[in-house]
GROMACS .gro file of C-alpha atoms in nm:
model
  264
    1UNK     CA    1   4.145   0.606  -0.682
    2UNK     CA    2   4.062   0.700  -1.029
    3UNK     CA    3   3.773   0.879  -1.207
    4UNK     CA    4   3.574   0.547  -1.359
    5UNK     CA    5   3.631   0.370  -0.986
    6UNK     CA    6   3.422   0.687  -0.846
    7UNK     CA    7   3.238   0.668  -1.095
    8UNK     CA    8   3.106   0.343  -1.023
    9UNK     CA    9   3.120   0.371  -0.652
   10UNK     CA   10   2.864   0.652  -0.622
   11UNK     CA   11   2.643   0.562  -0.939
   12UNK     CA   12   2.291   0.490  -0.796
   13UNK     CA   13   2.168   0.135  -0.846
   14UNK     CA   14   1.924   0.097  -1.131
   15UNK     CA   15   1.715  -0.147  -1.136
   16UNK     CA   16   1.387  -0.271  -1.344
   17UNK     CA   17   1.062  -0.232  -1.242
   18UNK     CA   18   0.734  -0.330  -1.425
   19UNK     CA   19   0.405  -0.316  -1.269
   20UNK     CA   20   0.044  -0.408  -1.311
   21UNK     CA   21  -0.298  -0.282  -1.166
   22UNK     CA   22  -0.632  -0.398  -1.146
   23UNK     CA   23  -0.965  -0.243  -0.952
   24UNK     CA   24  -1.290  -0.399  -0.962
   25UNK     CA   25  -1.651  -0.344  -0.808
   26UNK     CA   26  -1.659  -0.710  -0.670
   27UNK     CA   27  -1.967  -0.937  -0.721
   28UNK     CA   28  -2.188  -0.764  -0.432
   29UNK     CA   29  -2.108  -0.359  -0.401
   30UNK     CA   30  -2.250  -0.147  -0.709
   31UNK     CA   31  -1.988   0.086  -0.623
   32UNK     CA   32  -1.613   0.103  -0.620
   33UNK     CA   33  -1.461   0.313  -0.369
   34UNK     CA   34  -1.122   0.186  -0.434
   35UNK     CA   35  -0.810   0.393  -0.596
   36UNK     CA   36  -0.458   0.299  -0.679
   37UNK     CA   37  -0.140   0.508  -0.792
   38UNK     CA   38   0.093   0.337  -1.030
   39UNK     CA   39   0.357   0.554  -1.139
   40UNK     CA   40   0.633   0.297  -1.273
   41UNK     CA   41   0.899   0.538  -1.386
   42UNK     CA   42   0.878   0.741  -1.073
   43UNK     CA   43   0.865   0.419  -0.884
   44UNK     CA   44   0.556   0.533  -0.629
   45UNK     CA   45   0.265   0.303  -0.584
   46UNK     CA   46  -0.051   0.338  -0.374
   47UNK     CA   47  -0.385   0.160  -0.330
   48UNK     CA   48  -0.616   0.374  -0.120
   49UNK     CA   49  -0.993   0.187   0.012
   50UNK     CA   50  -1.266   0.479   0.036
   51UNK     CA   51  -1.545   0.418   0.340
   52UNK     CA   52  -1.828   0.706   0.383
   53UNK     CA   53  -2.177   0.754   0.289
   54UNK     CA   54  -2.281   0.922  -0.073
   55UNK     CA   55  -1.967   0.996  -0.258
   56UNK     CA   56  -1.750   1.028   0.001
   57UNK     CA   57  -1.546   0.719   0.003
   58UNK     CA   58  -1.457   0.712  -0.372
   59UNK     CA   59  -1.372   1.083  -0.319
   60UNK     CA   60  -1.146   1.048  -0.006
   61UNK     CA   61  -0.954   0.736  -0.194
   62UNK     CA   62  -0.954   0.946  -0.543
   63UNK     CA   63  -0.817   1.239  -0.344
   64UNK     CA   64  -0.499   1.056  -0.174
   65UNK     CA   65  -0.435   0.936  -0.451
   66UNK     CA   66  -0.412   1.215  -0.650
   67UNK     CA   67  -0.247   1.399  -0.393
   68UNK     CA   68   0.033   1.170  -0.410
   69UNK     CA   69   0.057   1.159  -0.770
   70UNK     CA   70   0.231   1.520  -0.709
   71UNK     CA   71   0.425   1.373  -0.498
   72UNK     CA   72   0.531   1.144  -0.711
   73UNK     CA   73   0.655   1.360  -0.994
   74UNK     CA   74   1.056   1.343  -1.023
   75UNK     CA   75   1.112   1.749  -0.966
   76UNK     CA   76   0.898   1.676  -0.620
   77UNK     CA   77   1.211   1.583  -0.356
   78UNK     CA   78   1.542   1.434  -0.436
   79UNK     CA   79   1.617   1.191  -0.177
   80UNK     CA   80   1.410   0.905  -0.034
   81UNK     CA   81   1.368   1.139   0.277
   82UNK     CA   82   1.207   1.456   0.089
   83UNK     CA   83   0.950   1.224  -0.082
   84UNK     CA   84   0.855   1.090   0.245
   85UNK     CA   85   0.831   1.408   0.439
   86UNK     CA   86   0.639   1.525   0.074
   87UNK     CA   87   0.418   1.261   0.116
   88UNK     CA   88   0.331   1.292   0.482
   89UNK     CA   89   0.247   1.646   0.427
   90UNK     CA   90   0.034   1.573   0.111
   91UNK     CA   91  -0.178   1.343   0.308
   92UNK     CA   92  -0.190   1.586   0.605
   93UNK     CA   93  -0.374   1.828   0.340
   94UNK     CA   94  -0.624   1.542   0.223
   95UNK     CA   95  -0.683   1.465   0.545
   96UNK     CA   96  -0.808   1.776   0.637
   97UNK     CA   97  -0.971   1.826   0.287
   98UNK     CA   98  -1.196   1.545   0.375
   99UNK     CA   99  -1.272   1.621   0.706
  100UNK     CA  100  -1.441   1.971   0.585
  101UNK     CA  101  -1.601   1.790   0.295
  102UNK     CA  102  -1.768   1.528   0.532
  103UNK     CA  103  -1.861   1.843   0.782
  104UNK     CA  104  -2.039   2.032   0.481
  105UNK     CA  105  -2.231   1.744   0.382
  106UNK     CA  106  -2.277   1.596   0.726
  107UNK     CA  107  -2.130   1.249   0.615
  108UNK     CA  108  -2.104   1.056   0.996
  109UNK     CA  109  -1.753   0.897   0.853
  110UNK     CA  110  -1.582   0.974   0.611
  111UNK     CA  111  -1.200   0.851   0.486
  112UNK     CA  112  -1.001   0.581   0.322
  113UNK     CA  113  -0.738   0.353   0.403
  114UNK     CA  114  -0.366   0.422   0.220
  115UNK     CA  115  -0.142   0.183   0.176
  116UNK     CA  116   0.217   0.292  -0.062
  117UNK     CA  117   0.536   0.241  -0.188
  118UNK     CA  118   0.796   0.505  -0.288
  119UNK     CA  119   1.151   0.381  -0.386
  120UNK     CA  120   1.465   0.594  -0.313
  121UNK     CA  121   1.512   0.825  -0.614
  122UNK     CA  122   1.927   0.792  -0.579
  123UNK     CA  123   1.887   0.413  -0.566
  124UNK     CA  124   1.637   0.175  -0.664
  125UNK     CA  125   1.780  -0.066  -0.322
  126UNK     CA  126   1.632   0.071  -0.068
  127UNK     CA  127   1.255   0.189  -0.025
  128UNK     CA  128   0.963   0.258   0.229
  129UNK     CA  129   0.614   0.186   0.288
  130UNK     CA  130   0.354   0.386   0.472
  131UNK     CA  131  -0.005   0.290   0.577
  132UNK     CA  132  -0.322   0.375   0.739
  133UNK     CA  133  -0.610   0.134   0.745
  134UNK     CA  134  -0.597  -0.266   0.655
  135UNK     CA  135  -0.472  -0.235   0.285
  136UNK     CA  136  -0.167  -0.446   0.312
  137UNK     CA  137   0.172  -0.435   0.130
  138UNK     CA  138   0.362  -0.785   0.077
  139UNK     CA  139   0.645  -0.881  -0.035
  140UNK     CA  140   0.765  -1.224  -0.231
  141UNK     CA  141   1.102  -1.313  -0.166
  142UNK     CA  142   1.278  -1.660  -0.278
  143UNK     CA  143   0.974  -1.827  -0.234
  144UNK     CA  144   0.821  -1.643   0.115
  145UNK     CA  145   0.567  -1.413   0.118
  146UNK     CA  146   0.578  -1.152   0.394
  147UNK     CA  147   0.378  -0.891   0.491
  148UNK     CA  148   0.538  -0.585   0.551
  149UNK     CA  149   0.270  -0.342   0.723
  150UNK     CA  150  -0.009  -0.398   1.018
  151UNK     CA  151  -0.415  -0.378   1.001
  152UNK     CA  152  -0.497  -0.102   1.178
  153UNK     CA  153  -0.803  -0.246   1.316
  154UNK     CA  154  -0.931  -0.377   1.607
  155UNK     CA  155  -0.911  -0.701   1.588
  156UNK     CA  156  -0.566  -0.619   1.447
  157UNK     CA  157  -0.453  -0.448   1.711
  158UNK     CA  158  -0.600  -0.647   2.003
  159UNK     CA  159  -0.414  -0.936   1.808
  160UNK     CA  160  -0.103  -0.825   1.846
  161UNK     CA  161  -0.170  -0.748   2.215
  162UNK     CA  162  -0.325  -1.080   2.317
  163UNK     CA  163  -0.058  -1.278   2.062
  164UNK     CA  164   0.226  -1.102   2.311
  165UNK     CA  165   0.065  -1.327   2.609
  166UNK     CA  166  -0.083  -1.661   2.459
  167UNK     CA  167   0.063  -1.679   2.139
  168UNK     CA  168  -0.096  -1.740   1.779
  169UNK     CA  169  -0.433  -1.874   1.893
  170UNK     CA  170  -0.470  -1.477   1.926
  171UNK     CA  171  -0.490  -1.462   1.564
  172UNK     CA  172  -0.827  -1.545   1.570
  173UNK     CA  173  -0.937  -1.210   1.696
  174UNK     CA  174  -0.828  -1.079   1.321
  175UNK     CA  175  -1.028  -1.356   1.126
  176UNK     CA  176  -1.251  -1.274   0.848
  177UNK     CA  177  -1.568  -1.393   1.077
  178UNK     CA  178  -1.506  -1.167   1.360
  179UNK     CA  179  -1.697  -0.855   1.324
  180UNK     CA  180  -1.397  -0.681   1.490
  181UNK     CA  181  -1.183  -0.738   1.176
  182UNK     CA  182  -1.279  -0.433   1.007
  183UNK     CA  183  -1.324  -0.157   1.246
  184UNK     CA  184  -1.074   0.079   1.149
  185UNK     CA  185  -0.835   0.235   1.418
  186UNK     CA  186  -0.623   0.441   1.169
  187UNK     CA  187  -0.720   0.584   0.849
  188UNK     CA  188  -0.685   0.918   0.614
  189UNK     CA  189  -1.013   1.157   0.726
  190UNK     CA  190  -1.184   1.038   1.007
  191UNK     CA  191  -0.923   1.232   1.282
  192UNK     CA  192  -0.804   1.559   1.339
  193UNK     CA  193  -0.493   1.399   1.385
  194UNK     CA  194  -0.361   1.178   1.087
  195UNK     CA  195  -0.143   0.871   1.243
  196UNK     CA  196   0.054   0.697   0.912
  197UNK     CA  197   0.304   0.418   0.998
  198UNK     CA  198   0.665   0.424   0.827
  199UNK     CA  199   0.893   0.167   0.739
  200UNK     CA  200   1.201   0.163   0.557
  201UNK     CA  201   1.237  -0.177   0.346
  202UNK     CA  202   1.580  -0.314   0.137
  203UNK     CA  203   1.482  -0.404  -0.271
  204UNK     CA  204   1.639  -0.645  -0.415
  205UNK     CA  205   1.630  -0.796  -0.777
  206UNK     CA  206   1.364  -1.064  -0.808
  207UNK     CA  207   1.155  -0.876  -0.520
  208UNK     CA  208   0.768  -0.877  -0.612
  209UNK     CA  209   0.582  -0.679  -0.395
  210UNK     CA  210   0.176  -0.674  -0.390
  211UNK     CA  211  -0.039  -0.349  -0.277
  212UNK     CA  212  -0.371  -0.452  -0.184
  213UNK     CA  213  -0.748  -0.344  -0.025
  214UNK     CA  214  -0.919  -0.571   0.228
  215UNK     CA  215  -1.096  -0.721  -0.108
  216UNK     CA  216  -0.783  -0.905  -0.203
  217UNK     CA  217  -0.650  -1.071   0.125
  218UNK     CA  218  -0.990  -1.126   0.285
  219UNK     CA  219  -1.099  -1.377  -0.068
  220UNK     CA  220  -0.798  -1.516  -0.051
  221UNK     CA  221  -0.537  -1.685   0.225
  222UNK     CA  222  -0.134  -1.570   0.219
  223UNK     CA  223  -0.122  -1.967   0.097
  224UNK     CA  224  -0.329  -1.880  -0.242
  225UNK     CA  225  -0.149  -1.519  -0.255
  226UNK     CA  226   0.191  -1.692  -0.233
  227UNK     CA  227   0.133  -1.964  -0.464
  228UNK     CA  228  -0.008  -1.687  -0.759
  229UNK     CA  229   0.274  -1.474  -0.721
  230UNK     CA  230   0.509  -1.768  -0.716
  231UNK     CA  231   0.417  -1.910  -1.030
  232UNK     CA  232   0.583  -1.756  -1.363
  233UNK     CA  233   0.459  -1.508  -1.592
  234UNK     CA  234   0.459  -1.098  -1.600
  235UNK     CA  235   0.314  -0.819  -1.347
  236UNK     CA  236  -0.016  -0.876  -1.574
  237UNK     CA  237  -0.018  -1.274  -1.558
  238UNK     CA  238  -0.044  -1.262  -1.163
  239UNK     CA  239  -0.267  -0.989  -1.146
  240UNK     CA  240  -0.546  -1.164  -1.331
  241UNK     CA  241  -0.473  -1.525  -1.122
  242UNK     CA  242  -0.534  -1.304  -0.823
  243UNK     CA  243  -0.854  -1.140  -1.012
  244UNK     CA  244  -0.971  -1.481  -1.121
  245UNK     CA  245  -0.936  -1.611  -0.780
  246UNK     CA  246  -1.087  -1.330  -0.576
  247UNK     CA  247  -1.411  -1.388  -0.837
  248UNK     CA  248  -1.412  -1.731  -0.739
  249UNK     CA  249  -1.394  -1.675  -0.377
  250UNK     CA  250  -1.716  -1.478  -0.441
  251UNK     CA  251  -1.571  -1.059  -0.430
  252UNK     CA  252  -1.760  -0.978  -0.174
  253UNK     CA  253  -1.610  -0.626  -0.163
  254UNK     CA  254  -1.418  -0.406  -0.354
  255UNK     CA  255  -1.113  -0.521  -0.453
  256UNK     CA  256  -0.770  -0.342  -0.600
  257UNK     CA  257  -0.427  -0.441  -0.644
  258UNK     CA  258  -0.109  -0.301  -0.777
  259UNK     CA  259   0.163  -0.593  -0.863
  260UNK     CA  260   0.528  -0.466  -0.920
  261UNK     CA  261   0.805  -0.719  -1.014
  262UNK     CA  262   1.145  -0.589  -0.952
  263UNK     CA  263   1.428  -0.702  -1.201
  264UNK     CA  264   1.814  -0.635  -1.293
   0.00000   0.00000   0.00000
């Protein structure tokens, strides 16, 4: 076997990414207590949903964030397991950060939902995605849109219970009229203990993947989300169909979204 064959065996797949973000106050809240992370080159995206009284949710989603923009930094772990462990520590901190700042200022919640992506640094294939909270992570592949994480919610998780026994007429329980929808079961803040869910995902060229708040996919179905992100046009292009859309639907809540398009 000779040098350029090695060579080409163990060089890490590159691949393109672009990206495109968008946060907005809605047409009802006066205040946005949404956050997102989009750090192309490093390949790490985030979109974090704040909940709390005063400041505290735009401070809890500003701080995860943040904390994972460290993370993100290329001298911050060299394999796609040191960045996770990184990560899961750096949210450990926040976690605890806003715990004390909601204790100080006797805030009766206070947290944010997280919901990332952080590509292997050795090769661009392979990936994972952690979240707490409902903000969602898709991903658009030859035409299908599928959603790659769970709303940790109530009427998420009694959802997936009940769908186990009598099938999708369970799904109801997660609809955007049941008051259930929202109630958080997992989040960054409001436990001692934070619970994050893993998974590792495959990239592949022509992947688009969407990170989201409840904003996005409660305006708009996984029908209208497909059909955006399957029509043509640049990160930015589908970012403001979704943005137009979610105004139409009416934006009754903060919504954010970071749209990365994966290429050669």
């Amino acid at each position: 076997m000779n040098i350029l064959h090695l060579f080409k065996r163990f060089r890490p797949h590159v691949m393109d990414v672009k990206a495109a973000a968008l946060t907005d106050c809605g047409l009802v809240r006066k205040e946005n207590q949404d956050a997102f992370l989009m750090r192309t080159r490093d390949r790490f995206f985030c979109v974090a949903d704040g909940m709390g009284g005063g400041d505290g949710g735009a401070l809890a989603s500003q701080w995860t964030c943040g904390a994972l923009d460290e993370v993100a930094r290329p001298n911050r772990g060299g394999t796609l397991r040191e960045r996770m462990e990184i990560a899961q520590e750096a949210l450990k901190m926040v976690n605890r950060k806003i715990r004390e700042y909601a204790y100080v200022r006797e805030y009766r919640q206070m947290g944010t939902t997280v919901a990332f992506a952080v590509f292997d640094p050795r090769n661009d294939r392979r990936a994972a995605v952690c979240h707490a909270g409902d903000s969602r992570i898709y991903r658009f592949r030859d035409g299908r849109l599928s959603l790659l994480t769970k709303d940790h919610t109530i009427g998420g998780e009694l959802s997936r219970i009940a769908a186990e026994r009598v099938g999708d007429r369970a799904l109801k329980l997660n609809s955007r009229a049941n008051p259930l929808a929202h109630v958080l079961t997992r989040a960054v803040g409001p436990e001692r203990e934070l619970k994050l869910e893993w998974r590792r995902i495959d990239v592949r060229p022509g992947d688009g993947y969407l990170l989201c708040s409840d904003g996005v996919h409660d305006m708009l179905t996984d029908e209208q989300i497909a059909l955006m992100l399957g029509e043509k046009g640049t990160p930015d292009m589908v970012v403001l169909r979704l943005d137009e859309a979610i105004r139409a639907a009416g934006a009754a809540d903060n919504y954010t979204m970071v749209y990365l398009k994966v290429g050669e």
